[in-house]
CSV table of C-alpha atoms in Angstrom, one decimal:
chain,number,residue,atom,x,y,z
A,1,MET,CA,114.2,272.7,191.1
A,2,GLU,CA,116.7,269.8,190.1
A,3,GLN,CA,114.1,266.8,188.4
A,4,PRO,CA,115.1,263.1,188.6
A,5,ALA,CA,116.8,261.6,185.7
A,6,ALA,CA,113.9,259.6,184.7
A,7,ALA,CA,111.9,262.8,183.9
A,8,VAL,CA,114.3,263.9,181.6
A,9,ALA,CA,114.6,260.6,179.7
A,10,ALA,CA,111.0,260.7,179.0
A,11,ALA,CA,111.0,264.1,177.7
A,12,ALA,CA,113.7,263.4,175.2
A,13,PRO,CA,112.1,261.4,172.7
A,14,GLU,CA,108.7,263.3,173.0
A,15,GLU,CA,110.6,266.3,171.7
A,16,GLY,CA,113.0,264.8,169.4
A,17,ARG,CA,110.4,265.7,166.5
A,18,GLY,CA,110.6,263.0,164.6
A,19,GLU,CA,114.0,262.6,164.6
A,20,GLU,CA,116.5,260.7,166.6
A,21,ALA,CA,116.9,262.1,169.9
A,22,ALA,CA,120.3,263.5,170.5
A,23,ALA,CA,121.8,262.2,173.4
A,24,GLY,CA,125.4,261.9,174.4
A,25,TRP,CA,126.6,264.8,172.1
A,26,ALA,CA,125.1,268.3,173.2
A,27,TRP,CA,124.6,269.1,177.0
A,28,SER,CA,123.0,272.0,178.7
A,29,TRP,CA,122.7,273.0,182.5
A,30,GLY,CA,121.4,275.7,185.1
A,31,ALA,CA,118.7,278.2,184.8
A,32,GLY,CA,115.9,276.6,182.7
A,33,THR,CA,112.5,278.1,183.6
A,34,ASP,CA,112.2,279.8,179.8
A,35,GLY,CA,113.2,276.5,178.0
A,36,GLN,CA,116.8,278.0,177.4
A,37,LEU,CA,118.4,274.5,178.3
A,38,GLY,CA,116.7,273.1,175.3
A,39,ASN,CA,115.7,270.0,176.8
A,40,GLY,CA,112.4,269.8,176.5
A,41,GLY,CA,111.5,271.2,180.2
A,42,PHE,CA,111.0,274.2,181.8
A,43,ASP,CA,113.0,273.5,185.0
A,44,ASP,CA,116.9,274.3,186.3
A,45,TYR,CA,119.2,271.5,186.0
A,46,HIS,CA,122.3,271.2,188.2
A,47,LEU,CA,124.1,268.4,185.8
A,48,PRO,CA,124.3,268.3,182.1
A,49,GLN,CA,121.1,267.4,180.2
A,50,PRO,CA,120.8,266.2,176.6
A,51,LEU,CA,120.2,269.1,174.3
A,52,LEU,CA,118.1,268.3,172.1
A,53,LEU,CA,119.4,269.3,168.8
A,54,PRO,CA,118.5,266.9,166.2
A,55,ILE,CA,120.7,264.3,165.1
A,56,ARG,CA,122.0,265.4,161.9
A,57,CYS,CA,123.5,268.0,163.2
A,58,ARG,CA,125.8,265.9,165.3
A,59,GLY,CA,129.4,267.6,164.6
A,60,ARG,CA,128.1,270.1,162.3
A,61,VAL,CA,127.5,272.7,165.2
A,62,SER,CA,129.9,275.7,164.7
A,63,LEU,CA,128.6,278.0,167.2
A,64,VAL,CA,126.4,278.6,170.2
A,65,ALA,CA,125.1,281.8,171.5
A,66,GLY,CA,123.6,282.2,174.7
A,67,GLY,CA,121.1,284.9,175.5
A,68,GLY,CA,119.6,286.2,178.5
A,69,ALA,CA,117.1,283.1,178.4
A,70,HIS,CA,117.2,282.0,174.8
A,71,ALA,CA,120.2,280.6,172.6
A,72,ILE,CA,120.6,280.5,168.8
A,73,ALA,CA,122.8,277.0,167.8
A,74,LEU,CA,124.4,277.7,164.2
A,75,THR,CA,125.4,274.9,162.0
A,76,SER,CA,128.4,274.7,159.5
A,77,ASP,CA,126.8,274.9,156.7
A,78,GLY,CA,124.5,277.8,157.8
A,79,GLU,CA,121.4,276.6,159.5
A,80,VAL,CA,120.0,278.2,162.6
A,81,PHE,CA,118.2,276.9,165.4
A,82,THR,CA,116.6,279.0,168.3
A,83,TRP,CA,115.2,277.9,171.9
A,84,GLY,CA,114.1,279.2,175.2
A,85,ARG,CA,112.4,282.7,175.7
A,86,GLY,CA,110.6,284.3,173.1
A,87,THR,CA,108.5,286.9,174.5
A,88,HIS,CA,110.2,289.9,172.5
A,89,GLY,CA,110.1,287.4,169.3
A,90,GLN,CA,113.8,286.9,170.1
A,91,LEU,CA,113.9,283.4,168.6
A,92,GLY,CA,112.8,284.6,165.0
A,93,HIS,CA,109.8,282.4,164.4
A,94,GLY,CA,107.4,284.8,163.5
A,95,ASN,CA,105.6,284.5,167.2
A,96,LEU,CA,106.4,285.2,170.8
A,97,ASP,CA,106.2,281.7,172.2
A,98,SER,CA,109.0,280.6,174.2
A,99,ILE,CA,110.2,276.7,173.4
A,100,ALA,CA,111.9,274.3,175.3
A,101,HIS,CA,113.7,272.4,172.4
A,102,PRO,CA,115.8,273.5,169.4
A,103,LYS,CA,113.7,274.7,166.4
A,104,SER,CA,114.9,275.5,163.2
A,105,VAL,CA,114.4,279.4,161.9
A,106,LYS,CA,112.8,278.8,158.7
A,107,PHE,CA,112.5,282.5,157.5
A,108,LEU,CA,116.5,282.2,157.5
A,109,GLU,CA,116.1,278.6,154.9
A,110,ASN,CA,117.3,280.6,151.9
A,111,HIS,CA,120.3,282.1,153.2
A,112,THR,CA,123.5,280.8,154.3
A,113,VAL,CA,124.1,282.0,158.5
A,114,THR,CA,127.7,282.5,159.2
A,115,CYS,CA,127.6,284.4,162.5
A,116,VAL,CA,125.1,284.4,165.2
A,117,SER,CA,124.7,286.1,168.9
A,118,ALA,CA,122.1,286.6,171.2
A,119,GLY,CA,121.3,289.6,173.6
A,120,TRP,CA,119.4,289.9,176.7
A,121,ASN,CA,116.1,289.3,174.8
A,122,HIS,CA,117.5,290.1,170.9
A,123,SER,CA,118.9,288.1,168.3
A,124,GLY,CA,121.3,288.6,165.4
A,125,PHE,CA,122.1,286.9,162.4
A,126,ALA,CA,125.1,287.5,159.6
A,127,THR,CA,124.8,285.7,156.3
A,128,ASP,CA,127.6,285.0,153.7
A,129,SER,CA,126.7,287.3,151.6
A,130,GLY,CA,127.3,290.2,154.4
A,131,LYS,CA,123.6,290.7,155.2
A,132,LEU,CA,122.9,291.3,158.7
A,133,PHE,CA,119.2,290.1,160.4
A,134,MET,CA,118.1,291.0,163.5
A,135,CYS,CA,114.8,290.0,165.7
A,136,GLY,CA,113.6,290.6,169.2
A,137,ASP,CA,113.4,293.1,171.4
A,138,GLY,CA,113.7,296.8,170.1
A,139,SER,CA,113.0,299.0,172.7
A,140,PHE,CA,116.7,300.6,173.0
A,141,GLY,CA,117.1,300.2,169.4
A,142,GLN,CA,119.3,297.4,169.5
A,143,LEU,CA,118.0,295.9,166.6
A,144,GLY,CA,119.4,298.9,164.3
A,145,THR,CA,116.0,299.4,162.3
A,146,GLY,CA,115.4,302.7,162.8
A,147,ASP,CA,112.4,302.4,165.5
A,148,ASN,CA,112.4,301.0,168.5
A,149,HIS,CA,109.7,298.3,167.8
A,150,CYS,CA,110.2,294.3,168.5
A,151,ARG,CA,110.6,292.2,165.4
A,152,ASN,CA,109.4,288.5,165.3
A,153,LEU,CA,110.8,287.5,162.3
A,154,PRO,CA,114.6,288.4,161.1
A,155,PHE,CA,114.7,291.7,159.9
A,156,GLU,CA,117.2,292.8,157.5
A,157,VAL,CA,118.8,295.8,158.6
A,158,ALA,CA,118.9,298.3,155.8
A,159,TYR,CA,121.7,300.4,156.9
A,160,PHE,CA,124.0,297.6,155.9
A,161,THR,CA,122.6,297.0,152.3
A,162,THR,CA,125.4,297.8,151.1
A,163,ARG,CA,128.0,297.0,153.3
A,164,HIS,CA,129.4,293.4,154.2
A,165,ILE,CA,128.7,292.4,157.6
A,166,GLU,CA,131.5,289.6,159.2
A,167,LYS,CA,130.6,289.3,162.7
A,168,LEU,CA,128.4,290.4,165.5
A,169,ALA,CA,128.1,290.7,169.4
A,170,LEU,CA,125.0,291.4,171.6
A,171,GLY,CA,125.0,292.8,174.8
A,172,MET,CA,122.2,293.3,177.5
A,173,ARG,CA,120.6,296.5,175.5
A,174,HIS,CA,123.1,297.0,172.9
A,175,SER,CA,124.6,295.3,169.4
A,176,LEU,CA,127.8,295.5,167.4
A,177,VAL,CA,129.0,295.0,164.2
A,178,LEU,CA,132.2,294.2,162.3
A,179,LEU,CA,132.5,295.2,159.1
A,180,LYS,CA,134.6,293.3,156.0
A,181,ASP,CA,136.0,296.9,155.7
A,182,ASN,CA,137.2,296.9,159.2
A,183,SER,CA,134.8,299.2,160.7
A,184,VAL,CA,132.7,298.6,163.7
A,185,TYR,CA,129.5,299.9,164.0
A,186,GLY,CA,127.0,300.0,167.3
A,187,PHE,CA,123.5,300.8,167.9
A,188,GLY,CA,121.0,300.3,170.9
A,189,SER,CA,121.7,301.7,174.6
A,190,ALA,CA,124.2,304.0,174.9
A,191,ARG,CA,123.5,305.0,178.6
A,192,ARG,CA,127.1,303.4,179.7
A,193,GLY,CA,129.2,304.4,176.6
A,194,GLN,CA,128.9,301.2,174.9
A,195,VAL,CA,127.6,302.1,171.4
A,196,GLY,CA,130.8,304.5,171.4
A,197,GLN,CA,130.5,308.5,172.0
A,198,CYS,CA,127.3,310.4,171.9
A,199,ALA,CA,126.9,313.4,170.4
A,200,SER,CA,125.3,315.2,173.3
A,201,ARG,CA,124.8,313.5,177.1
A,202,ASN,CA,120.9,313.5,176.6
A,203,GLU,CA,121.4,310.9,174.1
A,204,LYS,CA,120.6,307.4,176.0
A,205,SER,CA,120.4,305.2,172.8
A,206,HIS,CA,120.6,304.8,168.9
A,207,ASN,CA,118.2,303.1,166.5
A,208,VAL,CA,120.3,303.6,163.6
A,209,PRO,CA,124.1,302.3,163.5
A,210,ARG,CA,126.7,304.4,164.6
A,211,LEU,CA,130.5,304.3,163.6
A,212,ILE,CA,132.7,303.4,166.7
A,213,ALA,CA,136.0,305.2,166.2
A,214,GLY,CA,139.4,305.3,168.4
A,215,PHE,CA,140.7,301.8,167.0
A,216,ALA,CA,144.4,301.8,166.0
A,217,ASP,CA,144.8,300.9,162.2
A,218,PHE,CA,145.4,296.8,162.5
A,219,LYS,CA,142.6,294.3,161.4
A,220,ILE,CA,140.3,293.6,163.9
A,221,VAL,CA,139.3,290.3,164.3
A,222,ASN,CA,136.7,289.9,166.6
A,223,ILE,CA,134.2,291.7,168.7
A,224,TYR,CA,132.6,291.0,172.4
A,225,ALA,CA,129.7,292.4,174.1
A,226,ASN,CA,127.6,291.2,177.0
A,227,GLY,CA,126.0,293.7,179.8
A,228,ASP,CA,126.7,296.8,179.2
A,229,HIS,CA,130.2,296.2,178.2
A,230,SER,CA,131.7,296.1,174.6
A,231,ALA,CA,135.5,294.7,173.4
A,232,ALA,CA,137.1,294.3,170.2
A,233,LEU,CA,140.4,292.2,169.5
A,234,ASP,CA,142.5,293.1,166.6
A,235,GLU,CA,145.1,290.6,164.8
A,236,TYR,CA,148.0,291.3,167.2
A,237,GLY,CA,146.2,290.4,169.8
A,238,HIS,CA,145.4,293.9,171.0
A,239,LEU,CA,142.4,294.3,173.3
A,240,TYR,CA,140.2,297.0,173.3
A,241,ILE,CA,137.4,297.8,176.0
A,242,TRP,CA,134.3,300.6,175.9
A,243,GLY,CA,131.4,300.8,177.8
A,244,ARG,CA,130.3,300.2,181.3
A,245,ALA,CA,133.6,300.1,183.9
A,246,LEU,CA,134.9,296.7,184.3
A,247,ILE,CA,137.1,298.3,187.4
A,248,GLY,CA,136.0,301.1,189.5
A,249,GLU,CA,133.2,303.8,188.3
A,250,HIS,CA,134.5,305.5,185.0
A,251,ASP,CA,132.8,304.0,182.1
A,252,ASN,CA,134.6,304.9,178.8
A,253,ASP,CA,132.6,305.7,175.2
A,254,GLN,CA,135.9,305.3,173.6
A,255,PRO,CA,137.5,302.0,172.7
A,256,ARG,CA,140.4,301.8,175.1
A,257,ALA,CA,143.7,299.8,174.7
A,258,VAL,CA,144.0,297.7,177.8
A,259,LEU,CA,146.6,294.9,178.7
A,260,PRO,CA,149.3,296.2,176.0
A,261,SER,CA,151.9,293.7,177.2
A,262,LEU,CA,149.5,290.7,176.5
A,263,SER,CA,148.9,288.9,173.3
A,264,ILE,CA,145.8,288.1,173.2
A,265,SER,CA,144.0,285.2,171.7
A,266,GLN,CA,140.5,284.7,173.3
A,267,VAL,CA,138.1,287.1,175.2
A,268,ALA,CA,134.9,286.7,176.9
A,269,LEU,CA,132.9,288.9,178.7
A,270,GLY,CA,130.4,288.8,181.7
A,271,TRP,CA,128.4,291.4,183.3
A,272,HIS,CA,130.8,292.3,185.6
A,273,HIS,CA,133.9,290.5,184.8
A,274,ALA,CA,136.6,289.9,181.4
A,275,LEU,CA,138.0,287.0,180.7
A,276,VAL,CA,141.0,287.1,178.5
A,277,LEU,CA,143.5,284.1,177.2
A,278,SER,CA,147.0,285.0,176.4
A,279,GLU,CA,149.3,282.4,175.4
A,280,ARG,CA,147.5,279.8,177.6
A,281,GLU,CA,147.7,281.8,180.4
A,282,LEU,CA,144.3,282.7,181.3
A,283,PHE,CA,143.2,286.3,183.2
A,284,ILE,CA,140.2,287.8,184.7
A,285,ILE,CA,139.7,291.2,184.6
A,286,GLY,CA,137.0,293.0,187.6
A,287,VAL,CA,135.1,290.1,189.7
A,288,TYR,CA,132.0,287.9,189.5
A,289,ARG,CA,129.8,290.9,191.2
A,290,HIS,CA,127.6,288.4,192.9
A,291,GLN,CA,130.4,287.6,195.0
A,292,LYS,CA,130.6,289.1,198.5
A,293,CYS,CA,133.8,290.9,199.6
A,294,ASP,CA,134.1,288.0,202.3
A,295,LEU,CA,135.4,285.5,199.7
A,296,PRO,CA,139.0,284.8,199.2
A,297,VAL,CA,140.5,286.0,195.6
A,298,PRO,CA,141.9,283.1,193.7
A,299,GLY,CA,145.5,283.1,192.2
A,300,ASN,CA,148.3,285.7,192.3
A,301,ALA,CA,147.3,289.1,194.1
A,302,ALA,CA,149.5,291.0,191.6
A,303,GLY,CA,146.9,293.3,190.5
A,304,GLN,CA,145.1,294.7,193.7
A,305,GLN,CA,144.8,298.5,193.7
A,306,PRO,CA,143.4,300.6,196.8
A,307,LYS,CA,139.6,301.5,196.7
A,308,THR,CA,139.6,304.7,195.4
A,309,SER,CA,135.9,306.1,196.5
A,310,ALA,CA,134.9,306.1,199.9
A,311,ALA,CA,131.4,307.3,199.3
A,312,ARG,CA,130.0,304.2,197.2
A,313,SER,CA,127.4,301.8,198.4
A,314,SER,CA,129.2,298.6,200.0
A,315,HIS,CA,128.6,296.5,196.6
A,316,ASP,CA,131.3,298.4,195.2
A,317,VAL,CA,133.9,297.6,197.4
A,318,SER,CA,134.6,294.1,195.6
A,319,SER,CA,134.5,295.4,192.2
A,320,SER,CA,137.1,298.4,192.8
A,321,MET,CA,139.5,296.2,194.6
A,322,THR,CA,140.6,293.7,191.8
A,323,THR,CA,142.1,294.6,188.3
A,324,LEU,CA,143.8,291.8,186.5
A,325,GLN,CA,144.1,288.1,188.3
A,326,LYS,CA,145.5,285.2,186.8
A,327,VAL,CA,142.9,282.0,186.8
A,328,PRO,CA,144.4,278.9,188.6
A,329,HIS,CA,145.8,276.7,186.5
A,330,ASN,CA,144.3,272.8,186.3
A,331,ASP,CA,146.3,270.0,186.3
A,332,GLY,CA,148.8,270.9,183.6
A,333,GLU,CA,145.9,270.8,180.7
A,334,HIS,CA,146.0,273.8,178.6
A,335,VAL,CA,142.6,276.2,178.1
A,336,VAL,CA,141.8,276.3,174.4
A,337,GLN,CA,138.6,277.8,174.8
A,338,ILE,CA,136.6,280.2,177.3
A,339,ALA,CA,133.2,281.5,177.6
A,340,SER,CA,131.1,283.8,180.0
A,341,GLY,CA,127.8,284.0,181.2
A,342,THR,CA,126.5,287.2,183.4
A,343,GLU,CA,128.3,285.8,186.7
A,344,HIS,CA,130.0,282.4,185.9
A,345,SER,CA,132.7,281.0,183.3
A,346,ALA,CA,133.3,278.1,181.7
A,347,LEU,CA,136.5,276.8,179.9
A,348,LEU,CA,137.7,274.3,177.8
A,349,THR,CA,140.8,272.2,178.0
A,350,ASP,CA,143.1,270.6,175.2
A,351,ARG,CA,142.1,267.3,176.4
A,352,GLY,CA,138.5,267.9,176.4
A,353,SER,CA,137.8,268.6,179.8
A,354,ILE,CA,135.3,271.5,180.8
A,355,PHE,CA,135.7,273.3,184.0
A,356,THR,CA,133.3,276.1,185.4
A,357,TRP,CA,133.3,278.6,188.1
A,358,GLY,CA,131.8,281.7,189.4
A,359,TRP,CA,128.0,281.7,190.5
A,360,GLY,CA,126.0,278.6,190.6
A,361,GLU,CA,122.5,279.2,192.3
A,362,HIS,CA,121.0,277.9,189.2
A,363,GLY,CA,123.1,275.1,189.0
A,364,GLN,CA,124.9,276.6,185.9
A,365,LEU,CA,128.2,275.2,186.9
A,366,GLY,CA,126.8,271.7,186.3
A,367,LEU,CA,128.3,270.5,189.0
A,368,GLY,CA,125.3,268.7,190.8
A,369,ASP,CA,124.5,271.9,193.5
A,370,THR,CA,123.9,275.3,193.7
A,371,SER,CA,127.1,276.3,195.3
A,372,ASP,CA,129.6,279.0,193.9
A,373,GLN,CA,132.7,278.1,193.0
A,374,VAL,CA,135.9,280.3,193.2
A,375,VAL,CA,138.2,278.5,191.0
A,376,PRO,CA,137.3,276.4,187.9
A,377,GLN,CA,136.0,272.8,188.6
A,378,ARG,CA,135.8,269.9,186.5
A,379,VAL,CA,132.7,269.6,184.9
A,380,ASN,CA,131.5,265.2,184.6
A,381,ILE,CA,130.1,264.9,181.1
A,382,GLY,CA,131.3,261.3,180.6
A,383,VAL,CA,133.3,260.2,178.0
A,384,SER,CA,133.5,262.0,174.7
A,385,PRO,CA,134.4,260.5,171.6
A,386,GLY,CA,136.3,263.8,170.3
A,387,SER,CA,136.5,267.6,170.8
A,388,ARG,CA,133.9,269.7,172.4
A,389,SER,CA,133.0,273.4,172.4
A,390,VAL,CA,131.4,275.1,175.6
A,391,TYR,CA,129.3,278.2,175.7
A,392,CYS,CA,127.3,280.4,178.3
A,393,GLY,CA,123.9,282.0,178.3
A,394,SER,CA,122.8,284.3,181.1
A,395,GLY,CA,122.2,281.5,183.9
A,396,PHE,CA,123.1,278.6,181.6
A,397,THR,CA,126.0,276.6,180.1
A,398,ILE,CA,126.2,274.5,176.8
A,399,ALA,CA,128.6,271.8,175.5
A,400,VAL,CA,128.4,270.6,171.8
A,401,GLY,CA,131.0,267.7,171.0
A,402,LEU,CA,132.7,268.2,167.4
A,403,VAL,CA,132.5,264.9,166.3
B,1,MET,CA,124.1,290.3,202.2
B,2,SER,CA,124.9,293.4,200.2
B,3,ALA,CA,123.2,294.4,196.8
B,4,TYR,CA,124.1,292.7,193.3
B,5,ASP,CA,124.1,296.2,191.6
B,6,GLU,CA,122.6,299.7,191.6
B,7,VAL,CA,120.3,301.2,188.8
B,8,GLU,CA,118.9,304.1,188.1
B,9,ILE,CA,114.9,304.2,187.8
B,10,GLU,CA,115.0,305.4,184.8
B,11,ASP,CA,117.3,302.2,183.4
B,12,MET,CA,114.7,300.2,184.3
B,13,GLU,CA,111.6,299.4,182.3
B,14,TRP,CA,107.9,299.4,183.1
B,15,ASN,CA,106.4,296.3,182.7
B,16,ALA,CA,102.4,296.5,182.5
B,17,GLU,CA,101.7,293.0,182.8
B,18,LEU,CA,103.8,292.7,186.0
B,19,LYS,CA,102.7,296.1,187.3
B,20,ALA,CA,106.5,296.3,187.9
B,21,TYR,CA,109.6,298.6,186.9
B,22,THR,CA,112.2,295.4,186.0
B,23,TYR,CA,115.5,295.3,184.9
B,24,PRO,CA,117.6,292.3,183.9
B,25,CYS,CA,118.8,289.9,186.8
B,26,PRO,CA,122.1,288.0,185.5
B,27,CYS,CA,119.7,284.8,186.4
B,28,GLY,CA,117.9,285.2,183.3
B,29,ASP,CA,114.5,286.7,185.2
B,30,LEU,CA,113.6,290.0,186.3
B,31,PHE,CA,114.3,292.3,189.2
B,32,GLN,CA,111.1,293.8,190.0
B,33,ILE,CA,110.0,296.8,192.0
B,34,THR,CA,106.1,298.1,192.1
B,35,LEU,CA,104.6,301.4,192.0
B,36,GLU,CA,103.1,300.9,195.3
B,37,ASP,CA,106.9,299.8,196.8
B,38,LEU,CA,108.4,303.0,195.0
B,39,ARG,CA,105.0,305.3,196.5
B,40,LEU,CA,106.3,303.4,199.8
B,41,GLY,CA,109.7,304.4,199.3
B,42,GLU,CA,111.4,301.1,199.3
B,43,GLU,CA,114.3,301.0,197.4
B,44,ILE,CA,115.1,297.1,196.8
B,45,ALA,CA,114.0,295.7,193.8
B,46,ARG,CA,114.2,291.3,193.9
B,47,CYS,CA,114.5,288.9,191.6
B,48,PRO,CA,111.6,286.3,192.1
B,49,SER,CA,113.7,283.5,190.7
B,50,CYS,CA,116.6,284.1,193.0
B,51,SER,CA,118.6,285.7,196.1
B,52,LEU,CA,119.9,288.4,194.2
B,53,PHE,CA,118.4,292.0,194.8
B,54,LEU,CA,119.1,295.3,193.4
B,55,THR,CA,119.2,298.9,195.0
B,56,VAL,CA,117.3,301.5,193.1
B,57,VAL,CA,118.1,305.1,192.7
B,58,TYR,CA,115.1,307.4,192.1
B,59,ASN,CA,113.7,310.9,193.6
B,60,ALA,CA,110.8,309.6,196.2
B,61,GLU,CA,108.9,312.7,195.4
B,62,ASP,CA,108.7,311.8,191.7
B,63,PHE,CA,106.6,308.7,192.9
B,64,ALA,CA,104.6,309.9,195.9
B,65,GLU,CA,101.5,310.2,193.3
B,66,ALA,CA,102.8,308.4,190.5
B,67,LYS,CA,100.3,306.7,188.2
B,68,GLU,CA,101.4,303.6,185.8
B,69,PRO,CA,103.1,304.8,182.7
B,70,PRO,CA,101.8,304.5,179.6
B,71,GLN,CA,102.4,301.1,177.7
B,72,LYS,CA,105.2,300.8,175.4
B,73,PRO,CA,104.3,299.4,171.8
B,74,GLY,CA,104.6,295.4,172.1
B,75,PRO,CA,106.2,293.3,169.8
B,76,THR,CA,104.1,292.7,166.7
B,77,PRO,CA,104.7,290.9,163.5
B,78,VAL,CA,106.4,292.7,160.9
B,79,ALA,CA,106.7,291.5,157.2
B,80,VAL,CA,110.2,291.7,155.9
B,81,ALA,CA,110.1,293.0,152.2
């Protein structure tokens, strides 16, 4: 479904909405059939395309959150843009339309948003005053509103009215929030333990936020969610993981400290893998599930363990083989940022280079084809005047210049 | 080619528009299996956008004469106080 370059160029001015089209500083590539590339089209693209954020946002984008098929961009002064699939109201524009260009979320105009996150079909926004707003699919209670309704405008989560939200992280069907008082709450699907311990086995979801206990007494600096996985990182670089098992078959409904010997600075979760960055070394826990067992395993294989259960179907063979692998290094460049989609990942180096690897069927690696890659490959997005950031949604990737 | 994942039918969502049970596909689209498929004992849910497929775990007897599930409340505009 790759489009000729001319079609892309033609789309840019039209969707610029009166503002100068934003070529040359923000890009997107991969699955695009719901408009999640924000490039004015509804097709997949296998090479970086201009992402149509207004030019006034240039150098001001502080975070982009990629969901199932939508995305949220946050600027350094607290403005929020959304685009892509809107079927459940996840764009927060008061309707169910999908749009192929970033659009400012009017509802949040009078708030200064400081953190955003995107789940499969839901979105969350935290403000400088500590308020939490949610919209999109609520059928698993993932909006935390005490019901299972969808919302197409950001809706303040009343449970936290007297508390101060610092960060949020949304997974496929669940949500996590980190409060200023260092507590972590979860809501939404509880099927794999991703929102913590259930009072009974019959509880499949929670639409009222619940405290997740089990962390050591250190300050938690970040939380992460994707698929049915949850994670938190504390100030000393200790990583906690809970939810669906990344390795083997045993889900965890309590935060479990993993990799105690590493001091971890960044984490990125996929649906069957996690990336951890520790002192410039990049590791992967689990595997890209789409890859079949006959693919070679990258790097050293120090973490391999024998398959423990013989009774599972063939797709489990690969997932139970691998524990922790070092991701091969690239040309003396140091990794400074990591991101994961469902089955692909991206990294940014200290020289501003972007590398991608994993599943490539929709062009989400940005290498001009639909091949999978076992080791990180350099994406060619031309000369950048300054530093960049890279972000992933389920089947797509976004890069933004910071200058 | 093996299945991308294995999912229990109770973790799938009924989609009245598609007339199928669905589950998120990592590409952004949905794995789908119709009621008719389930009645026939089919256990593969496919994604219309990519090559991946799921194995669906369910009790065939439950679907031998199954009817369409009631529709869930859809997304509605909700005013914020």
